[in-house]
Structures are given as C-alpha cells and as structure tokens.
Tab-separated table of N, CA and C in Angstrom:
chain	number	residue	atom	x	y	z
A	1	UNK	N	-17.501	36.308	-15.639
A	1	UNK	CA	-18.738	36.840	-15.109
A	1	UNK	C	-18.452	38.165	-14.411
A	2	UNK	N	-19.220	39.084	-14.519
A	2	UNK	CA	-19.603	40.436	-14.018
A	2	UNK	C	-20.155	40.822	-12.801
A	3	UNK	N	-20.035	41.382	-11.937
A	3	UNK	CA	-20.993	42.076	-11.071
A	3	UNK	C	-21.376	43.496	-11.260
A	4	UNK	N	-22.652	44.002	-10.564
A	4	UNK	CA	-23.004	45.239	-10.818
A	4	UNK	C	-22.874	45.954	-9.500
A	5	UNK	N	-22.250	47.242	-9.380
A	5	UNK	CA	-21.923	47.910	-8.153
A	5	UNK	C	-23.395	49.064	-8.589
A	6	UNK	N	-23.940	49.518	-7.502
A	6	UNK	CA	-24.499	50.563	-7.226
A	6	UNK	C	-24.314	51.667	-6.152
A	7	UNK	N	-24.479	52.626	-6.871
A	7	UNK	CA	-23.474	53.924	-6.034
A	7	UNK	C	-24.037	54.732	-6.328
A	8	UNK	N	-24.058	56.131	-5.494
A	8	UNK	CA	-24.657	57.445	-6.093
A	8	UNK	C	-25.977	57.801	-6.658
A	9	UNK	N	-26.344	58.087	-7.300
A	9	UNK	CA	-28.107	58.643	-7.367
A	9	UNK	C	-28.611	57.518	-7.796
A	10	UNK	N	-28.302	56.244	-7.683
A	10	UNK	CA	-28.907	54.690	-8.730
A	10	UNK	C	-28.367	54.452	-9.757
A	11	UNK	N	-26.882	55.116	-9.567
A	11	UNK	CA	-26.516	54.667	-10.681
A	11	UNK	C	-25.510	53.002	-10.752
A	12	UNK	N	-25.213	52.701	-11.496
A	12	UNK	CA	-24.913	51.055	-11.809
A	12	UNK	C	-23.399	50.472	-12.919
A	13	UNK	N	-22.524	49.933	-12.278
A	13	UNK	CA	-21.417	49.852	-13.056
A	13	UNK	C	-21.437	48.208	-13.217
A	14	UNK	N	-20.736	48.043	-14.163
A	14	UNK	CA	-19.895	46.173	-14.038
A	14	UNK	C	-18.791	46.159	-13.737
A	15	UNK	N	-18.176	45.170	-13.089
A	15	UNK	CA	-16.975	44.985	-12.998
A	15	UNK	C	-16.479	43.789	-12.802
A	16	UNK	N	-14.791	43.114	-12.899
A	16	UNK	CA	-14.798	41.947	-12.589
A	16	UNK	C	-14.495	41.420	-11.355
A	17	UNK	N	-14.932	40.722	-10.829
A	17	UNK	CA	-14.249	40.051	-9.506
A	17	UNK	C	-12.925	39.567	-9.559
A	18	UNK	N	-12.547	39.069	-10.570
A	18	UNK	CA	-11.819	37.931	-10.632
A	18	UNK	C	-10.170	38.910	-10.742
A	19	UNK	N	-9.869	39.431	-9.881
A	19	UNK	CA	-8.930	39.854	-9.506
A	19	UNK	C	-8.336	40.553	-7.808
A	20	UNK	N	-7.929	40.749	-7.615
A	20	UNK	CA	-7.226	40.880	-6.246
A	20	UNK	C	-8.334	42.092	-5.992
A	21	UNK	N	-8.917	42.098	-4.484
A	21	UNK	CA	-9.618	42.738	-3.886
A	21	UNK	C	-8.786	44.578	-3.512
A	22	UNK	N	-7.519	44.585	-3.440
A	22	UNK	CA	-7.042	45.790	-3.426
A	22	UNK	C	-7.113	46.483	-4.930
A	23	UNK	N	-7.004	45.242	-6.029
A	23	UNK	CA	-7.232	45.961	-7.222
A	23	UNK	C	-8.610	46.655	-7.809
A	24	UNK	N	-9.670	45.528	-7.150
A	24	UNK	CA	-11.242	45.734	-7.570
A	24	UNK	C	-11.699	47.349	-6.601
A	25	UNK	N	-11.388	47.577	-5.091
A	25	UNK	CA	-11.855	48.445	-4.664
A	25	UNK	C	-11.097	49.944	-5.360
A	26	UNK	N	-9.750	49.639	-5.865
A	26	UNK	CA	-9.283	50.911	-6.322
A	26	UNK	C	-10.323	51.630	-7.325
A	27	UNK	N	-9.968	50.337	-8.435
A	27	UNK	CA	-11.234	50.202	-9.753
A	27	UNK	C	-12.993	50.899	-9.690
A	28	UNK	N	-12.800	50.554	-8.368
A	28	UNK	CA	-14.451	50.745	-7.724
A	28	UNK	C	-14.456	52.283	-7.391
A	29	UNK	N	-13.499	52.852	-6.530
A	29	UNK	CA	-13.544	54.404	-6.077
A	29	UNK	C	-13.007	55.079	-7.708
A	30	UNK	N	-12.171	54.793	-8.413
A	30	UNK	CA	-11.686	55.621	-9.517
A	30	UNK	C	-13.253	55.463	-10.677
A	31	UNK	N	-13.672	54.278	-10.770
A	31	UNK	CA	-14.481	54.396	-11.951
A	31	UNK	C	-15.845	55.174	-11.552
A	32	UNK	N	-16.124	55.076	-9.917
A	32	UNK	CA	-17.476	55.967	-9.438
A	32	UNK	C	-17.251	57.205	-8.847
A	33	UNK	N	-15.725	57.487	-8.888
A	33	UNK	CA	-15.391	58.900	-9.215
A	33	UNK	C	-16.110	59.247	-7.395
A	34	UNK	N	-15.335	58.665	-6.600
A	34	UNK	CA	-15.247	58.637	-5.169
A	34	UNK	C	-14.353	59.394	-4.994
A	35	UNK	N	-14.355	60.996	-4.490
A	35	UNK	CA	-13.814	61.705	-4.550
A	35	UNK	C	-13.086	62.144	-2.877
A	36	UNK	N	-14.164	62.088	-2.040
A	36	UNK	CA	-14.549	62.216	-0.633
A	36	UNK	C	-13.148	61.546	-0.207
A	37	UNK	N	-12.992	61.548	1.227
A	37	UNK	CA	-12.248	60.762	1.625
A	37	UNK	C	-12.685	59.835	2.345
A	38	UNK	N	-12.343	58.123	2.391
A	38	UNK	CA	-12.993	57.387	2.715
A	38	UNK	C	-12.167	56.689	3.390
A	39	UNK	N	-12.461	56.046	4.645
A	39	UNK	CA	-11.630	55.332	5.444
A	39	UNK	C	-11.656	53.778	4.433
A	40	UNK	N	-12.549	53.099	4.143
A	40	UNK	CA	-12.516	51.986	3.867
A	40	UNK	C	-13.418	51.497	2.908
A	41	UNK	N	-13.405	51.122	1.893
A	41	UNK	CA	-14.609	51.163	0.809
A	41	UNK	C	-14.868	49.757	0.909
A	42	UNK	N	-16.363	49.381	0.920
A	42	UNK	CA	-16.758	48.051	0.994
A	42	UNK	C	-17.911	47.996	-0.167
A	43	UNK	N	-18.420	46.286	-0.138
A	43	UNK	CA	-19.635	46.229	-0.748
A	43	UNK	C	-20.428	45.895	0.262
A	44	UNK	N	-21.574	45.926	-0.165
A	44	UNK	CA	-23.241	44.748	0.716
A	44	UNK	C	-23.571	44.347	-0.634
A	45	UNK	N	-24.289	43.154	-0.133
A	45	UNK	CA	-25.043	42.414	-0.862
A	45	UNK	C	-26.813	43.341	-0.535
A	46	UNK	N	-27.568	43.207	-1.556
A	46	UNK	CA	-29.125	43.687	-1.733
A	46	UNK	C	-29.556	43.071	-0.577
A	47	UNK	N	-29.234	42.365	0.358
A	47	UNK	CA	-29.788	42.103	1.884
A	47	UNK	C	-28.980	42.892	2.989
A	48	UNK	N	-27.795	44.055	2.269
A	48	UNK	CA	-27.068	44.319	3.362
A	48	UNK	C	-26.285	43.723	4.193
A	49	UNK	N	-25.825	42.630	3.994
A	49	UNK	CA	-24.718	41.701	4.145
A	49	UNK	C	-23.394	42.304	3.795
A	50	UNK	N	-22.734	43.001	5.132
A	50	UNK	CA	-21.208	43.617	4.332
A	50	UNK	C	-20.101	42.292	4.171
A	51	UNK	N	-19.598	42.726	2.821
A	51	UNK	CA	-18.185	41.627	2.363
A	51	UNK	C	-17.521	41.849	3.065
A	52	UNK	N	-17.183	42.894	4.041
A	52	UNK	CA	-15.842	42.612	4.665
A	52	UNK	C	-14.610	42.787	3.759
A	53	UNK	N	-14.452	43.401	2.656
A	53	UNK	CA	-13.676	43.168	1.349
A	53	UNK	C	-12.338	43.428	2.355
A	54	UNK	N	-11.689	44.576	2.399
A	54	UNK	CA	-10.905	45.261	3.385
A	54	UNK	C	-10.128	44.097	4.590
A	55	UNK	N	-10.755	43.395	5.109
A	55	UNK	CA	-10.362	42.830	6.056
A	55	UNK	C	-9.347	41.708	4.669
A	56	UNK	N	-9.845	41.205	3.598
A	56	UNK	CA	-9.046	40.402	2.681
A	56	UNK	C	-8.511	41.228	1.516
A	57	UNK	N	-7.848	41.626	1.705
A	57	UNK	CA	-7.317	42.660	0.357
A	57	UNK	C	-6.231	42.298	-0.484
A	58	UNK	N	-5.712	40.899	-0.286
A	58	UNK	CA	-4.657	40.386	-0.978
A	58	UNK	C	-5.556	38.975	-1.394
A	59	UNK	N	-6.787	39.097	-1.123
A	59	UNK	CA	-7.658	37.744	-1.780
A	59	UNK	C	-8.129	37.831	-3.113
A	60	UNK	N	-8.910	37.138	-4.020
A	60	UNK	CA	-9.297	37.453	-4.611
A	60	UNK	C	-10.885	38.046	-5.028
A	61	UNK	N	-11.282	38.544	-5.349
A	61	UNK	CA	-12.460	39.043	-5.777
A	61	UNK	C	-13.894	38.311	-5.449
A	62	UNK	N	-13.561	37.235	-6.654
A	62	UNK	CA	-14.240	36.411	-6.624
A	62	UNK	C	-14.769	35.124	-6.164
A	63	UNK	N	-13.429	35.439	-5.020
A	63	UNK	CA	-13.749	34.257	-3.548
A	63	UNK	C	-14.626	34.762	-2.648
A	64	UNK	N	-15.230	36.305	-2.616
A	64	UNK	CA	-16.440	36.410	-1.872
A	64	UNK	C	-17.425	37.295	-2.426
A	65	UNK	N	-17.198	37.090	-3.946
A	65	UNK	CA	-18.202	37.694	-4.498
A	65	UNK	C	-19.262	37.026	-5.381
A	66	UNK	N	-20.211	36.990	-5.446
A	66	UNK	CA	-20.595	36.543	-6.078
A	66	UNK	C	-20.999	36.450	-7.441
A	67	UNK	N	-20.851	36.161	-8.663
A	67	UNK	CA	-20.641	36.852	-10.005
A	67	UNK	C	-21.865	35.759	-11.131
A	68	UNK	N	-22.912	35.962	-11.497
A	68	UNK	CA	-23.551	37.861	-11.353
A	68	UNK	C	-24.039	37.925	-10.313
A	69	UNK	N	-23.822	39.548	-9.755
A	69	UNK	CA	-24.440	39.641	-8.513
A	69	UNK	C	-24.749	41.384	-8.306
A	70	UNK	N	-25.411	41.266	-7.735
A	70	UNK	CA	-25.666	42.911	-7.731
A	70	UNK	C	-25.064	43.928	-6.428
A	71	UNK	N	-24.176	44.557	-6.203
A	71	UNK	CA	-23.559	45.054	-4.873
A	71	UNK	C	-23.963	46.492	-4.747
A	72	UNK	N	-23.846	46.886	-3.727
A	72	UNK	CA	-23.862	48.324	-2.991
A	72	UNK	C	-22.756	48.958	-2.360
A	73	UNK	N	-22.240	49.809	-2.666
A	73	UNK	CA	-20.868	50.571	-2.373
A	73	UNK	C	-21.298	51.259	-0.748
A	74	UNK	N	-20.478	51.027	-0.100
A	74	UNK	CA	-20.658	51.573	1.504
A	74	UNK	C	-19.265	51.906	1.669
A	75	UNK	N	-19.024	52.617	2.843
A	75	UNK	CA	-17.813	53.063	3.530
A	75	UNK	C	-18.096	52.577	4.811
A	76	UNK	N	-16.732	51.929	5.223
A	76	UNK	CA	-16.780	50.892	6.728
A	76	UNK	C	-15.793	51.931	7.336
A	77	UNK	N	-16.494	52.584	8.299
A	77	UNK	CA	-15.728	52.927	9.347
A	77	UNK	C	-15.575	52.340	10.860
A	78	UNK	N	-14.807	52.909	11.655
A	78	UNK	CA	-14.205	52.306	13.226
A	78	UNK	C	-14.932	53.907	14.006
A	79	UNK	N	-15.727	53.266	14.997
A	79	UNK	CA	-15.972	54.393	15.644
A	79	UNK	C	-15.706	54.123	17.430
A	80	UNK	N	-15.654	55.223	17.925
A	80	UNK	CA	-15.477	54.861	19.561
A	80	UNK	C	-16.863	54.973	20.452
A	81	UNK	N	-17.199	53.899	20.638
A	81	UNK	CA	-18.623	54.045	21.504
A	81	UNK	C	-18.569	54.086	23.002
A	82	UNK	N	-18.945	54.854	23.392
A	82	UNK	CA	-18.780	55.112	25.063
A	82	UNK	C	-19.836	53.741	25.504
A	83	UNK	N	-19.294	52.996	26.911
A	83	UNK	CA	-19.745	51.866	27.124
A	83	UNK	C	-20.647	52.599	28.042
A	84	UNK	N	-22.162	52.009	28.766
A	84	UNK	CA	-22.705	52.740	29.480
A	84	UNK	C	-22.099	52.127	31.297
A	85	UNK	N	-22.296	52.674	31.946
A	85	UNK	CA	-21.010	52.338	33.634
A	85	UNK	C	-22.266	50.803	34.150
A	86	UNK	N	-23.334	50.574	33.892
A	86	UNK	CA	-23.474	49.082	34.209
A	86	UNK	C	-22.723	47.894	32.925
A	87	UNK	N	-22.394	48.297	31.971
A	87	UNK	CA	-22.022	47.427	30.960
A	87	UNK	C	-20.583	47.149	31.174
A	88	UNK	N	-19.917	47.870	31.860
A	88	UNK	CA	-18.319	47.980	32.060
A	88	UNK	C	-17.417	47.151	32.451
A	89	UNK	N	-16.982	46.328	31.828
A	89	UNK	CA	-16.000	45.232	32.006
A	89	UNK	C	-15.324	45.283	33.390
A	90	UNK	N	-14.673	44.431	33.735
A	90	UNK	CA	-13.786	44.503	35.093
A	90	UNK	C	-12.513	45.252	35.207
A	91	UNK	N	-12.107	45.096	33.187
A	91	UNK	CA	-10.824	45.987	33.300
A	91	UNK	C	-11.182	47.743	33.515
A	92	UNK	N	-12.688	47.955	33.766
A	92	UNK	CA	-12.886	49.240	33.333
A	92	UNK	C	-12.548	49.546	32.295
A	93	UNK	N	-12.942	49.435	31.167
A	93	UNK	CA	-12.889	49.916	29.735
A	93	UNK	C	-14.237	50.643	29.719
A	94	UNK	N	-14.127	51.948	29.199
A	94	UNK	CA	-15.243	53.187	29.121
A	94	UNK	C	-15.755	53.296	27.430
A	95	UNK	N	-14.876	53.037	26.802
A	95	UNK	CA	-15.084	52.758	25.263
A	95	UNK	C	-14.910	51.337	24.474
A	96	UNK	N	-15.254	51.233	23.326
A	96	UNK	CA	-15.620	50.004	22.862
A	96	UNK	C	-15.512	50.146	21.373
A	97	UNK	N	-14.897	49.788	20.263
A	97	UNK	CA	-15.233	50.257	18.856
A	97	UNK	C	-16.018	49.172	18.291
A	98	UNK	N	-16.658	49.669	17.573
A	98	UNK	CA	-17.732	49.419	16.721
A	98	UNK	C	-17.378	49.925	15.426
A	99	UNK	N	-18.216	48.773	14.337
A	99	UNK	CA	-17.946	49.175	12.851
A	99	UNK	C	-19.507	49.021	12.240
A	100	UNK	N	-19.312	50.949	11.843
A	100	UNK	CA	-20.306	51.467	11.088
A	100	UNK	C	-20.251	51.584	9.677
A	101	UNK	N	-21.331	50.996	8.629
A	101	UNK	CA	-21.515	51.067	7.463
A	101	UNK	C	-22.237	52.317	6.883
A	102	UNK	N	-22.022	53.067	6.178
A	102	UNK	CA	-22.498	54.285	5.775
A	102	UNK	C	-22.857	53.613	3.943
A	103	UNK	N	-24.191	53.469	3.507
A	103	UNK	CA	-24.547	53.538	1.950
A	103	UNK	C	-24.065	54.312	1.625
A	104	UNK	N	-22.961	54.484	0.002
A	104	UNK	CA	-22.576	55.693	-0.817
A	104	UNK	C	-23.678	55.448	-2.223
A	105	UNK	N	-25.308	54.781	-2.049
A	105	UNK	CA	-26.014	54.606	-2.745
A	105	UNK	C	-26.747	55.768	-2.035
A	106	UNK	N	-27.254	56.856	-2.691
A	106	UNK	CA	-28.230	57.944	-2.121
A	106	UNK	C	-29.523	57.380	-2.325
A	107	UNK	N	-29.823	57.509	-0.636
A	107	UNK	CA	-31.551	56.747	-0.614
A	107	UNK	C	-31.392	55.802	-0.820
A	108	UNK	N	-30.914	54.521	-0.373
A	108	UNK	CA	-30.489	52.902	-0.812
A	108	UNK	C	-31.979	52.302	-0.443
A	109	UNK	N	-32.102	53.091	1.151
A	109	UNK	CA	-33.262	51.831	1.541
A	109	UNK	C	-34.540	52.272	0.158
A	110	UNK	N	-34.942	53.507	-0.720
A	110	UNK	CA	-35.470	53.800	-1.166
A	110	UNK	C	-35.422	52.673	-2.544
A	111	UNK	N	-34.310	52.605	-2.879
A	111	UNK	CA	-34.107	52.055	-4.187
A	111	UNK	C	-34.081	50.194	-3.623
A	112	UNK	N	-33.489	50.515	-2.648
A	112	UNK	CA	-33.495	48.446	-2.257
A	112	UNK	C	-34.559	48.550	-1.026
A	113	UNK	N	-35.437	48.142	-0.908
A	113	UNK	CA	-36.772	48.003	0.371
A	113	UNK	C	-35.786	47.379	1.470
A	114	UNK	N	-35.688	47.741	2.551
A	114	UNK	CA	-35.416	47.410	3.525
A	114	UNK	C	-33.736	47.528	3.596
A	115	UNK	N	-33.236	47.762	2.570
A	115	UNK	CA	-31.317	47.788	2.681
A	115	UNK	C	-30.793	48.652	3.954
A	116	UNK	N	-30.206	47.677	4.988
A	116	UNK	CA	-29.468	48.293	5.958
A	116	UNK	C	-28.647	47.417	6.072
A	117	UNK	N	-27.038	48.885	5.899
A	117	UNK	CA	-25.777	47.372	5.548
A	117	UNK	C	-25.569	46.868	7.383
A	118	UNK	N	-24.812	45.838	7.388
A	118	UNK	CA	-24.925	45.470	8.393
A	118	UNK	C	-23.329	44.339	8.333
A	119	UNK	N	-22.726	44.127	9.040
A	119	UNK	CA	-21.984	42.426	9.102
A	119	UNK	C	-22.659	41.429	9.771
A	120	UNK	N	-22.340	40.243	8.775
A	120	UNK	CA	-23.242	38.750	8.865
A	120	UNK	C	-22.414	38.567	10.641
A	121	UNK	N	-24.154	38.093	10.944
A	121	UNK	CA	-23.841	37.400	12.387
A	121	UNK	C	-23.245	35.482	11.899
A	122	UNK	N	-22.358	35.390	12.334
A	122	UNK	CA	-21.831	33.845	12.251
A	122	UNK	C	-22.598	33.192	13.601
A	123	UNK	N	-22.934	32.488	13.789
A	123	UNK	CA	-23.248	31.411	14.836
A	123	UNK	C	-22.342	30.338	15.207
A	124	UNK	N	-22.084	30.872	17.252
A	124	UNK	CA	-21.015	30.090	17.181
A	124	UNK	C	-20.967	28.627	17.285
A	125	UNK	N	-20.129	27.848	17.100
A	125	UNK	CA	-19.911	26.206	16.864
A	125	UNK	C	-19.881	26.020	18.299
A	126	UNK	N	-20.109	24.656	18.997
A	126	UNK	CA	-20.283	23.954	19.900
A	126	UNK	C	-18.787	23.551	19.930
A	127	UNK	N	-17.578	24.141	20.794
A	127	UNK	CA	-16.609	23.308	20.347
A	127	UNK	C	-16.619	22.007	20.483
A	128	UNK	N	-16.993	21.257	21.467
A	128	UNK	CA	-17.099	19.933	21.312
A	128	UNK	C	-17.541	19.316	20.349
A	129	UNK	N	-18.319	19.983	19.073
A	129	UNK	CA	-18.748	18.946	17.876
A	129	UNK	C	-17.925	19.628	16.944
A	130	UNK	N	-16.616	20.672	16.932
A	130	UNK	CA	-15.858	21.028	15.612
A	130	UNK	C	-15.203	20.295	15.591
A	131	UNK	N	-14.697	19.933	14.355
A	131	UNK	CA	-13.293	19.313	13.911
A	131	UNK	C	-12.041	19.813	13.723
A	132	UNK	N	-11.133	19.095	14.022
A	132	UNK	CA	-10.342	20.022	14.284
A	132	UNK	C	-9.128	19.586	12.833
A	133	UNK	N	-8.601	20.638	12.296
A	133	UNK	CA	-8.271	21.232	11.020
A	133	UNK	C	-6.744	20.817	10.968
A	134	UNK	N	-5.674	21.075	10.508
A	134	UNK	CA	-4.339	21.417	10.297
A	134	UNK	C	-3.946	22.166	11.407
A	135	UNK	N	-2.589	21.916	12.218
A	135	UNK	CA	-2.063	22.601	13.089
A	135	UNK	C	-3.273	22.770	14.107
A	136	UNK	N	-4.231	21.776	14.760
A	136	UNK	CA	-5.198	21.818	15.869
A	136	UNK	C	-6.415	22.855	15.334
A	137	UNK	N	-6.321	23.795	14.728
A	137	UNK	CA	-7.424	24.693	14.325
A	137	UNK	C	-8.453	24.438	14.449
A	138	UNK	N	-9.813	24.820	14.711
A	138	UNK	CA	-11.212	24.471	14.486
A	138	UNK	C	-11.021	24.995	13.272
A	139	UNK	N	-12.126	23.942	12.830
A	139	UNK	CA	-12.655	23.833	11.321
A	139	UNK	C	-14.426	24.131	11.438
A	140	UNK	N	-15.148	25.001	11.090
A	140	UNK	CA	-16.693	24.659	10.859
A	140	UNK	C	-17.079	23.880	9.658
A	141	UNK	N	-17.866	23.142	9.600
A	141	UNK	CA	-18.632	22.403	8.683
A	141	UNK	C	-19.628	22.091	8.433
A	142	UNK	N	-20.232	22.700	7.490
A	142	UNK	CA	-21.829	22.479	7.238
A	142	UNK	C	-22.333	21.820	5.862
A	143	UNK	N	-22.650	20.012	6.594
A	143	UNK	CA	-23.100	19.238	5.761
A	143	UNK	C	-24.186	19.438	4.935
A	144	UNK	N	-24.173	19.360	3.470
A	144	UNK	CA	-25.126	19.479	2.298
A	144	UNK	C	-25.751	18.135	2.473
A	145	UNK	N	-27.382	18.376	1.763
A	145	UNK	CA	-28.130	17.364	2.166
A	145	UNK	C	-27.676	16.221	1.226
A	146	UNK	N	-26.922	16.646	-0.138
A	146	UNK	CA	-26.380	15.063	-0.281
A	146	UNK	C	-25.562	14.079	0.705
A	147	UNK	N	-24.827	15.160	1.391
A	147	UNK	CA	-23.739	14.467	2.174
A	147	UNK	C	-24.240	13.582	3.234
A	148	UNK	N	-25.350	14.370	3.510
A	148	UNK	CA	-26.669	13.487	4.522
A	148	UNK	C	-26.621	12.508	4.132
A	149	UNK	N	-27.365	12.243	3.039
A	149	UNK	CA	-28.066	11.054	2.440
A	149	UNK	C	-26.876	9.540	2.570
A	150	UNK	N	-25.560	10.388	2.025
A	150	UNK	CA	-24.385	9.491	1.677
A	150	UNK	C	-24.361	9.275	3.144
A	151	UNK	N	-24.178	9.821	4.047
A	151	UNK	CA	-24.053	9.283	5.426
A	151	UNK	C	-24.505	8.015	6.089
A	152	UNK	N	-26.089	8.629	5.924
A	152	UNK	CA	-27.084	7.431	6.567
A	152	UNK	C	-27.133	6.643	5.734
A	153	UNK	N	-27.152	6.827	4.608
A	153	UNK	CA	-26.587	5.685	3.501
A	153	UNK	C	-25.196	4.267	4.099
A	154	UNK	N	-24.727	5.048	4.484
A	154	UNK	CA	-23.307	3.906	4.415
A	154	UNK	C	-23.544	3.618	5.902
A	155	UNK	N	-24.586	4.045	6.817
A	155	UNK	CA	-24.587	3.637	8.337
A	155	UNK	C	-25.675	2.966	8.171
A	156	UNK	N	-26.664	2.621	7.047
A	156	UNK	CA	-27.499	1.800	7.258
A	156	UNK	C	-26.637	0.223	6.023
A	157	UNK	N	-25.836	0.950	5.481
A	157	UNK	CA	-25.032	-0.301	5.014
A	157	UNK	C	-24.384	-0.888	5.464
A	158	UNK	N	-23.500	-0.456	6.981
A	158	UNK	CA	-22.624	-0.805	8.033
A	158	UNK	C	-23.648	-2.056	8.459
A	159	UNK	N	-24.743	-1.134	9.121
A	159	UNK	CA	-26.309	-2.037	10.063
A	159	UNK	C	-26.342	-3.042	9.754
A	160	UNK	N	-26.320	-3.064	7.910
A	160	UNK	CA	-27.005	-4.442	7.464
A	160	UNK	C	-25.767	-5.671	7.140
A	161	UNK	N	-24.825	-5.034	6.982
A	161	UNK	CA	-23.235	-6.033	6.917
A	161	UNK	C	-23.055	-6.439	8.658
A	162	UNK	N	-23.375	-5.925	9.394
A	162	UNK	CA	-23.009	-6.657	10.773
A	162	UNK	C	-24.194	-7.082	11.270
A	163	UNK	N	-25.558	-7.057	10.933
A	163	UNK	CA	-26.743	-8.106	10.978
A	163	UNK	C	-26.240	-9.291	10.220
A	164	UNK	N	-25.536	-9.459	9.265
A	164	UNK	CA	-25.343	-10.404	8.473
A	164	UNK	C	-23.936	-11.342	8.903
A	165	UNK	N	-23.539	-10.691	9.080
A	165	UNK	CA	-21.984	-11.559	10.091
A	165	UNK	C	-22.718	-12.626	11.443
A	166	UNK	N	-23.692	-12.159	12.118
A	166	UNK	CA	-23.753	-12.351	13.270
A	166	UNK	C	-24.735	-13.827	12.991
C-alpha cells in the first residue's frame, strides 16, 4: 500500500511506507526536489496531526503511517520563546523551546479547510489506574468495545458460578 504526500503548489506524490523512516524522508525531500534547507522534514495528517517522523527515524514507515493515506510535507523546527516574567519558573528560566510546524504545501489551509499542523495532545493517564509494563514502565491502554463486552461477559459469568456454589 501507498501513501500520497502533498507538497508545493498541490502537487501529489506516492510513496511507500514500508521502509525505514530515515529512508522514506530522504525519498520525500529528493523526489519533491526540496532544495531549501530544512531543519527537519515531517508529515501531518489532513487534520494536521504531526507524525513526529524525526523523533523515530530508525522505525519503520509504516508503523505510523497510515497506508492509503493522504500526508502533508511540513518542516519541524525548535524555536526559543522568551517566557513572559509572571510565567517564570523558580529556576528563573527566561526561555522555553517550542516546536513549530511550517506547511511546505503552498496555501495548505486553502487546499485542506482548516489544515493547521500541530502535535497530537496525548491525555495524561491517572497513574494509579496504569499498568505497569516490563522493567516497572507504565503501560497506557485503551480497551476496544469488544474487549468490553468480553469483560462484563466473564464478570457476569464469575456472578452466576458463585450464585450457584452458594
């Protein structure tokens, strides 16, 4: 399976995921003829959801891509944001970096309604209800509604085997 990158005046490539993420972004700046210099080449998803590709570059492709899928070429940069003097930590820290997404789609929000890349907010876990993983780790887990079903399933089968003992 294929994905489609969009870049430059609307224009539209395929490519495969299914190879190492340092290989796909090379693939990505050489075939759209990314000439500029770019700190970090990423995708968004058509909701502006950045992959983060960069942060996994020895992963594969198609572990966070989705295939078919339609992407948007951005450049992720690190910038230094001056903190304002009520926001200022205790260590006194005056700056703060932040990571800015720049579209290399000209006019994106034009061509996608509303496209502003952005990174996915995660929501954090309650540690007291994570599980905890290999080597103590938190683990997140988010049960599918079959898994539901199988749940209350086998706790209303428990219910009715120890109504029946008694």
């Amino acid at each position: 399976m294929f994905i489609v990158v969009r870049y430059g005046n609307n224009q539209e490539l395929l490519f495969n995921p299914l190879c190492r993420i340092a290989n796909l972004l090379s693939d990505i700046k050489q075939r759209c003829e990314l000439t500029q210099p770019i700190e970090h080449l990423d995708l968004c998803d058509e909701n502006g959801v950045a992959k983060e590709l960069p942060v996994h570059f020895q992963a594969y492709g198609s572990r966070f891509l989705d295939a078919p899928g339609t992407y948007v070429v951005v450049e992720r940069r690190k910038v230094a944001v001056e903190i304002p003097p009520d926001q200022q930590t205790p260590e006194g820290e005056e700056t703060r970096t932040e990571i800015i997404f720049t579209s290399l789609l000209h006019d994106a929000s034009k061509h996608i309604p509303g496209f502003i890349p952005h990174v996915a907010v995660i929501k954090a876990q309650n540690p007291k209800e994570g599980k905890k993983g290999r080597k103590g780790k938190e683990m997140m887990s988010v049960p599918s509604p079959t898994s539901l079903k199988s749940v209350s399933m086998i706790k209303a089968n428990k219910a009715a085997r120890s109504k029946g003992r008694k």
